[in-house]
Amino acid sequence: MNHLFEYVLRLGDDSLILGHRLSEWCGHGPVLEEDIAMTNIALDLVGQANSLLEYAANVEGKGKTADDLAFLRIDKEYRNLILVEQPNVDFGHTMMRQFLFDAYRKILFEKLLESGDEQIAAIAAKSLKETKYHLKHSSEWVIRLGDGTEESHRRIQNALDTLWRYTEELFYSDEVDESLRASGVLPDLSSLKQEWTNYVHAVLNEATLEIKEETWYFQNGRQGYHSEHLGYILAELQFMQRAYPGMEW
Amino acid sequence: MVEAKKIWQYLEEVYDPEVPVLTVVDLGIVQSVDIDGERVEVKITPSYSGCPAMKRMEEDIIEKLNEKGINDVHVELVLSPAWTTDWISEKGKEKLKAYGIAPPQDEPDKSVLFAEPIVVPCPKCGSKDTKLISQFGSTACKAHYQCNECLEPFDYFKCLK
Ligand SMILES: [Zn+2]
């Protein structure tokens, strides 16, 4: 297995799938400003996916492009977190999913600035600036909705209860991470979970929301085992390239 | 052989399609111009990862230089060092304001939640009594504001550091 390819694919697929999910809000936002905000964030994520998948294709060295990787793999070949493929449900649910992910991404990118791989460090530096805006946006909404009306509190607490079982996977680590750590591509990520937990707890506390620990956590996305939702995303994402291979417009 | 100085002058004629008062030089996305015999290489850096105008600016640079009789033009997109709004020229900031877009101000770090709002003067009437409508505006690089004095809604070219 090409460990560097595998790792960059994981980062790229997180951006691609979440970016696609968020883009489903286009034209459906609760207010115009949020419709625009969510599609702007989706655009940043798809842009990040483009840089990451282009690099992954390069590392793989089989002459593929970012588009080939984005549009022409089957579900078991996607390496994204199960969290990011979860449905939008409602605005609160979408913001909670975004918040749990953004907090992880921001801390991860801060650490990847120290990556021994020049291209990973460059993409992290570029993406971190955008991710700070995303995290600020999602954190503020989690607090407003949690500490808002009875209805908004009920809905976003519900979102937290549903999504918490996908958070352990953020810190999933296997031989890919270990070998890249040994070769100096990855910096020390051991404090990632603690830093994420500190930040997430502080915001949830401010939002008057409560974490209910789970007995089972999903964490197989990195190996290509996904929830039933990914297939539907891919059906929409890939339709054009599958029906009309190589199509451009 | 063409001089680099000349190329930079030509680049001052290539505009950002989304903010058409700014040239690619004002915007600060041109990293370098390298000349090797007849071959000209221009390195540019994206403002935002997903900025749809980047591809267009790449093509416009090639087209403009071709128009000036330079045929062997290569535009390379580089990610590092990452672009920041600090690279927008002073002239660029003045042009933004005249166009009705408030130029980037010094902002506190984004990790501060509910930070004191920054003052973004209205580009129409100059009033400092304005309010943030949304951090995300008409394009990736802008936030949406409104003036409390003249009531005009306006774009703010947000700070990216
Ligand atoms: Zn005004």
Coordinates of C-alpha atoms and ligand atoms in Angstrom, one line a residue:
Chain A
M1 CA 0.0 0.0 0.0
N2 CA 1.2 3.5 -0.8
H3 CA 0.8 5.2 2.6
L4 CA 1.2 8.7 1.4
F5 CA -1.4 8.3 -1.3
E6 CA -3.8 6.7 1.2
Y7 CA -3.3 9.5 3.7
V8 CA -3.8 12.3 1.2
L9 CA -6.9 10.5 -0.2
R10 CA -8.4 10.5 3.3
L11 CA -7.9 14.2 3.6
G12 CA -9.2 14.9 0.1
D13 CA -12.3 12.6 0.4
D14 CA -13.3 14.3 3.7
S15 CA -13.3 17.7 1.9
L16 CA -15.0 16.3 -1.3
I17 CA -17.9 14.5 0.5
L18 CA -18.6 17.2 3.0
G19 CA -18.4 19.9 0.3
H20 CA -20.9 18.0 -1.8
R21 CA -23.2 17.5 1.2
L22 CA -23.2 21.2 2.0
S23 CA -23.8 22.1 -1.6
E24 CA -27.2 20.3 -1.3
W25 CA -28.3 23.4 0.7
C26 CA -27.9 25.6 -2.4
G27 CA -31.3 27.3 -2.9
H28 CA -32.7 25.7 0.3
G29 CA -31.1 27.7 3.1
P30 CA -33.3 28.9 6.0
V31 CA -32.3 32.5 5.1
L32 CA -30.5 33.9 2.1
E33 CA -27.3 34.8 4.1
E34 CA -27.0 31.2 5.4
D35 CA -27.7 29.8 1.9
I36 CA -24.8 31.8 0.7
A37 CA -22.6 31.0 3.7
M38 CA -23.1 27.2 3.3
T39 CA -22.4 27.3 -0.4
N40 CA -19.3 29.4 0.1
I41 CA -18.0 26.9 2.6
A42 CA -18.9 24.1 0.2
L43 CA -16.8 25.9 -2.4
D44 CA -13.8 26.2 -0.1
L45 CA -14.1 22.5 0.7
V46 CA -14.4 21.4 -3.0
G47 CA -11.4 23.7 -3.7
Q48 CA -9.4 21.9 -1.0
A49 CA -10.5 18.6 -2.3
N50 CA -9.2 19.6 -5.8
S51 CA -5.7 20.4 -4.4
L52 CA -5.6 17.3 -2.3
L53 CA -6.9 14.8 -4.9
E54 CA -4.6 16.4 -7.5
Y55 CA -1.7 15.7 -5.2
A56 CA -3.0 12.2 -4.4
A57 CA -3.2 11.4 -8.1
N58 CA 0.3 12.7 -8.5
V59 CA 1.6 10.6 -5.6
E60 CA -0.1 7.5 -7.0
G61 CA 1.7 8.0 -10.3
K62 CA -0.8 6.1 -12.5
G63 CA -1.5 9.1 -14.7
K64 CA -4.9 9.9 -13.1
T65 CA -6.3 13.3 -12.5
A66 CA -8.2 14.8 -9.5
D67 CA -11.4 14.4 -11.5
D68 CA -10.7 10.7 -12.1
L69 CA -10.4 10.2 -8.3
A70 CA -13.4 12.3 -7.5
F71 CA -15.8 10.8 -10.1
L72 CA -14.6 7.3 -11.0
R73 CA -14.2 5.3 -7.8
I74 CA -16.7 3.0 -6.2
D75 CA -17.9 3.5 -2.6
K76 CA -15.4 1.1 -1.1
E77 CA -12.6 3.1 -2.5
Y78 CA -13.6 6.3 -0.7
R79 CA -11.7 7.0 2.5
N80 CA -13.8 9.8 4.1
L81 CA -15.1 9.9 7.6
I82 CA -18.5 8.4 8.1
L83 CA -19.4 11.8 9.9
V84 CA -19.2 13.8 6.7
E85 CA -21.5 11.7 4.6
Q86 CA -24.4 11.9 7.1
P87 CA -27.5 13.7 5.8
N88 CA -28.2 17.4 6.3
V89 CA -31.6 16.7 8.1
D90 CA -32.1 20.3 9.2
F91 CA -30.0 23.5 9.6
G92 CA -29.1 22.7 13.2
H93 CA -28.0 19.2 12.3
T94 CA -25.9 20.5 9.5
M95 CA -24.2 23.1 11.7
M96 CA -23.5 20.4 14.4
R97 CA -21.9 18.1 11.8
Q98 CA -19.9 21.1 10.5
F99 CA -18.8 22.1 14.0
L100 CA -17.6 18.7 15.0
F101 CA -15.6 18.4 11.7
D102 CA -14.3 22.0 11.5
A103 CA -12.9 21.8 15.1
Y104 CA -11.0 18.6 14.0
R105 CA -9.9 20.1 10.7
K106 CA -8.6 23.3 12.2
I107 CA -6.5 21.6 14.8
L108 CA -5.3 19.0 12.3
F109 CA -4.2 21.6 9.7
E110 CA -2.4 23.6 12.4
K111 CA -0.4 20.5 13.1
L112 CA 0.1 19.6 9.4
L113 CA 1.9 23.0 8.9
E114 CA 4.8 21.0 10.4
S115 CA 4.5 18.2 8.0
G116 CA 7.7 17.0 6.4
D117 CA 5.9 16.8 3.1
E118 CA 6.1 20.2 1.4
Q119 CA 2.8 19.8 -0.5
I120 CA 0.8 18.7 2.5
A121 CA 2.2 21.6 4.6
A122 CA 1.3 24.1 1.7
I123 CA -2.2 22.8 1.4
A124 CA -2.7 22.9 5.2
A125 CA -1.4 26.5 5.3
K126 CA -3.8 27.5 2.6
S127 CA -6.8 25.6 4.0
L128 CA -6.3 26.6 7.6
K129 CA -7.1 30.2 6.8
E130 CA -10.4 29.2 5.3
T131 CA -11.2 26.6 8.0
K132 CA -10.9 29.3 10.7
Y133 CA -13.8 31.1 9.2
H134 CA -15.8 27.9 8.9
L135 CA -15.2 27.0 12.5
K136 CA -16.1 30.4 13.8
H137 CA -19.4 30.3 11.8
S138 CA -20.4 26.8 12.9
S139 CA -19.4 27.4 16.6
E140 CA -21.4 30.5 16.8
W141 CA -24.5 28.8 15.3
V142 CA -24.1 25.8 17.8
I143 CA -24.1 28.3 20.6
R144 CA -27.0 30.4 19.3
L145 CA -29.2 27.3 18.6
G146 CA -28.3 25.4 21.7
D147 CA -28.8 28.5 24.0
G148 CA -31.7 29.7 21.9
T149 CA -35.4 28.7 21.9
E150 CA -36.8 25.5 23.3
E151 CA -37.3 24.2 19.7
S152 CA -33.8 25.1 18.5
H153 CA -32.3 23.6 21.6
R154 CA -34.3 20.4 21.2
R155 CA -33.3 20.0 17.6
I156 CA -29.5 20.7 18.0
Q157 CA -29.3 18.5 21.1
N158 CA -30.9 15.8 18.9
A159 CA -28.3 16.4 16.3
L160 CA -25.5 16.0 18.8
D161 CA -27.0 12.8 20.1
T162 CA -27.2 11.4 16.6
L163 CA -23.7 12.5 15.5
W164 CA -21.6 11.8 18.5
R165 CA -21.2 8.2 17.6
Y166 CA -19.2 9.3 14.5
T167 CA -16.7 11.4 16.5
E168 CA -14.3 8.7 17.7
E169 CA -13.3 8.1 14.1
L170 CA -11.8 11.5 13.8
F171 CA -8.9 10.1 15.8
Y172 CA -8.7 6.8 14.0
S173 CA -5.1 5.8 13.3
D174 CA -3.5 2.8 11.7
E175 CA -0.3 1.7 10.0
V176 CA -0.7 4.5 7.4
D177 CA -0.4 7.1 10.1
E178 CA 2.3 5.2 11.9
S179 CA 4.5 4.8 8.9
L180 CA 4.1 8.4 7.8
R181 CA 4.9 9.5 11.3
A182 CA 8.1 7.4 11.3
S183 CA 9.2 8.8 8.0
G184 CA 8.6 12.4 9.2
V185 CA 5.7 13.2 6.8
L186 CA 3.3 13.4 9.7
P187 CA 4.1 15.4 12.8
D188 CA 3.2 14.2 16.3
L189 CA -0.6 14.1 16.4
S190 CA -1.0 12.6 19.8
S191 CA -2.6 15.7 21.3
L192 CA -5.2 16.1 18.6
K193 CA -7.9 14.4 20.5
Q194 CA -7.3 16.3 23.7
E195 CA -7.2 19.6 22.0
W196 CA -10.4 18.8 20.0
T197 CA -12.2 17.6 23.2
N198 CA -11.2 20.8 25.1
Y199 CA -12.5 23.1 22.3
V200 CA -15.7 21.1 21.6
H201 CA -16.6 20.8 25.3
A202 CA -16.2 24.5 25.9
V203 CA -18.5 25.4 23.0
L204 CA -21.1 22.7 23.9
N205 CA -21.0 23.9 27.4
E206 CA -21.7 27.5 26.3
A207 CA -24.5 26.2 24.2
T208 CA -26.0 24.4 27.2
L209 CA -25.8 21.1 25.3
E210 CA -25.0 17.7 26.8
I211 CA -22.9 14.8 25.5
K212 CA -24.3 11.4 25.9
E213 CA -21.5 8.9 25.6
E214 CA -22.2 6.0 23.3
T215 CA -21.5 2.3 23.8
W216 CA -20.6 1.9 20.1
Y217 CA -18.6 4.2 17.8
F218 CA -18.4 3.9 14.0
Q219 CA -14.9 4.0 12.7
N220 CA -14.5 2.2 9.4
G221 CA -14.7 4.9 6.9
R222 CA -10.9 5.1 6.5
Q223 CA -11.0 1.5 5.3
G224 CA -13.8 2.0 2.9
Y225 CA -16.7 0.8 4.9
H226 CA -19.4 3.4 4.8
S227 CA -23.0 4.1 5.9
E228 CA -25.8 3.6 3.4
H229 CA -25.8 7.4 2.7
L230 CA -22.5 7.4 0.7
G231 CA -24.0 5.5 -2.2
Y232 CA -26.7 8.1 -2.8
I233 CA -24.2 10.9 -2.7
L234 CA -22.0 9.1 -5.3
A235 CA -25.0 8.4 -7.5
E236 CA -25.6 12.2 -7.8
L237 CA -21.9 13.2 -7.7
Q238 CA -20.8 10.7 -10.4
F239 CA -23.9 10.6 -12.7
M240 CA -22.6 12.8 -15.4
Q241 CA -19.1 11.3 -15.7
R242 CA -20.6 7.7 -15.6
A243 CA -23.2 8.5 -18.3
Y244 CA -21.0 10.7 -20.5
P245 CA -17.4 9.7 -19.8
G246 CA -14.9 12.6 -20.1
M247 CA -17.7 15.1 -20.5
E248 CA -16.7 18.8 -20.0
W249 CA -18.6 22.0 -20.1
Chain B
M1 CA 14.3 38.9 -25.1
V2 CA 11.5 40.6 -23.2
E3 CA 12.2 42.2 -19.8
A4 CA 10.5 41.0 -16.6
K5 CA 9.6 44.7 -15.9
K6 CA 7.6 44.8 -19.1
I7 CA 5.7 41.6 -18.3
W8 CA 4.7 43.0 -14.9
Q9 CA 3.4 46.1 -16.8
Y10 CA 1.3 43.8 -19.1
L11 CA 0.0 42.0 -16.0
E12 CA -1.4 45.3 -14.8
E13 CA -3.8 45.0 -17.7
V14 CA -5.3 41.7 -16.5
Y15 CA -8.3 42.1 -14.2
D16 CA -9.9 39.9 -11.6
P17 CA -13.3 38.9 -13.3
E18 CA -15.1 39.0 -9.9
V19 CA -13.7 42.3 -8.7
P20 CA -13.1 44.0 -12.1
V21 CA -11.3 47.1 -10.7
L22 CA -8.4 45.0 -9.4
T23 CA -5.6 43.7 -11.6
V24 CA -3.9 40.5 -10.8
V25 CA -1.0 42.6 -9.6
D26 CA -3.2 44.7 -7.2
L27 CA -4.6 41.5 -5.8
G28 CA -1.2 40.3 -5.0
I29 CA -1.6 36.8 -6.6
V30 CA 1.4 37.1 -8.9
Q31 CA 4.3 35.4 -7.1
S32 CA 7.0 35.7 -9.8
V33 CA 7.8 36.2 -13.4
D34 CA 10.7 34.2 -14.8
I35 CA 12.1 34.6 -18.3
D36 CA 14.2 32.0 -20.0
G37 CA 15.0 33.0 -23.5
E38 CA 11.6 33.2 -25.3
R39 CA 9.9 31.3 -22.5
V40 CA 7.9 33.3 -19.9
E41 CA 6.7 31.6 -16.7
V42 CA 4.3 33.4 -14.4
K43 CA 3.6 31.9 -10.9
I44 CA 0.3 32.7 -9.3
T45 CA -1.2 31.7 -6.0
P46 CA -4.9 31.2 -5.4
S47 CA -6.8 33.6 -3.2
Y48 CA -9.2 30.9 -1.9
S49 CA -8.9 27.2 -2.6
G50 CA -12.2 27.0 -4.5
C51 CA -12.0 30.4 -6.2
P52 CA -13.6 29.9 -9.6
A53 CA -11.9 33.0 -11.0
M54 CA -8.4 31.4 -10.8
K55 CA -8.8 29.4 -13.9
R56 CA -10.1 32.4 -15.7
M57 CA -7.2 34.6 -14.6
E58 CA -4.8 32.0 -15.7
E59 CA -6.3 32.0 -19.2
D60 CA -6.5 35.8 -19.2
I61 CA -2.8 36.1 -18.4
I62 CA -1.9 33.8 -21.3
E63 CA -4.2 35.7 -23.6
K64 CA -2.9 39.1 -22.6
L65 CA 0.7 38.2 -23.1
N66 CA -0.1 36.5 -26.4
E67 CA -1.7 39.7 -27.5
K68 CA 1.5 41.5 -26.6
G69 CA 3.4 39.2 -28.9
I70 CA 4.7 36.8 -26.2
N71 CA 3.8 33.3 -27.4
D72 CA 5.6 30.9 -25.1
V73 CA 3.7 31.6 -21.8
H74 CA 3.3 29.2 -18.9
V75 CA 1.2 30.0 -15.9
E76 CA 1.8 27.8 -12.8
L77 CA -0.4 27.7 -9.8
V78 CA 1.6 27.5 -6.6
L79 CA 0.0 27.1 -3.1
S80 CA 2.9 28.2 -1.0
P81 CA 3.3 30.7 0.5
A82 CA -0.4 31.0 1.0
W83 CA -2.1 34.2 -0.2
T84 CA -3.1 36.8 2.4
T85 CA -5.1 40.0 2.0
D86 CA -2.0 41.8 3.2
W87 CA -0.7 41.4 -0.3
I88 CA -3.4 43.6 -1.8
S89 CA -1.6 46.8 -2.8
E90 CA -2.4 50.2 -1.3
K91 CA -3.5 51.3 -4.8
G92 CA -5.7 48.2 -4.9
K93 CA -7.3 49.1 -1.6
E94 CA -8.1 52.6 -2.8
K95 CA -9.6 51.2 -6.0
L96 CA -11.8 48.8 -4.0
K97 CA -13.1 51.6 -1.9
A98 CA -13.9 53.8 -5.0
Y99 CA -15.7 50.8 -6.5
G100 CA -17.9 50.4 -3.4
I101 CA -16.2 47.5 -1.7
A102 CA -14.8 48.2 1.8
P103 CA -11.1 47.1 1.8
P104 CA -9.8 44.6 4.4
Q105 CA -9.2 45.9 7.9
D106 CA -7.0 44.5 10.6
E107 CA -9.1 41.8 12.3
P108 CA -8.6 39.8 15.4
D109 CA -7.8 36.1 15.0
K110 CA -10.8 34.0 13.8
S111 CA -10.5 31.7 16.8
V112 CA -11.9 34.4 19.1
L113 CA -15.7 33.6 19.2
F114 CA -18.0 36.6 19.6
A115 CA -15.0 39.0 19.4
E116 CA -15.7 42.7 19.5
P117 CA -16.9 43.5 16.0
I118 CA -14.4 45.4 13.9
V119 CA -15.3 48.8 12.4
V120 CA -15.7 48.7 8.6
P121 CA -16.4 52.2 7.3
C122 CA -19.2 52.5 4.7
P123 CA -17.5 52.9 1.3
K124 CA -20.5 55.1 0.1
C125 CA -20.8 57.7 2.9
G126 CA -17.8 56.9 5.1
S127 CA -19.9 56.4 8.3
K128 CA -18.4 54.0 10.9
D129 CA -21.8 53.0 12.0
T130 CA -22.2 49.8 10.0
K131 CA -23.2 46.2 10.8
L132 CA -22.1 42.7 9.7
I133 CA -25.0 40.9 7.9
S134 CA -23.0 37.8 7.1
Q135 CA -19.3 36.6 7.2
F136 CA -20.0 35.0 3.8
G137 CA -20.9 37.2 0.9
S138 CA -21.3 37.3 -2.9
T139 CA -17.9 35.6 -3.4
A140 CA -15.5 33.6 -1.2
C141 CA -13.4 36.7 -0.5
K142 CA -16.2 39.0 0.7
A143 CA -18.5 39.5 3.7
H144 CA -21.8 41.2 3.6
Y145 CA -22.4 44.5 5.5
Q146 CA -24.9 47.2 5.8
C147 CA -24.5 50.9 6.7
N148 CA -26.8 52.1 9.5
E149 CA -26.4 55.7 8.4
C150 CA -27.2 55.7 4.7
L151 CA -28.7 52.2 4.8
E152 CA -26.7 51.0 1.8
P153 CA -25.8 47.3 1.8
F154 CA -22.2 46.7 0.8
D155 CA -19.5 44.1 0.3
Y156 CA -16.4 44.0 2.5
F157 CA -13.3 42.3 1.2
K158 CA -12.6 40.2 4.3
C159 CA -9.3 39.8 5.9
L160 CA -7.6 36.5 5.2
K161 CA -4.4 35.8 7.3
Ligands
ZN1 ZN -23.2 54.7 4.4

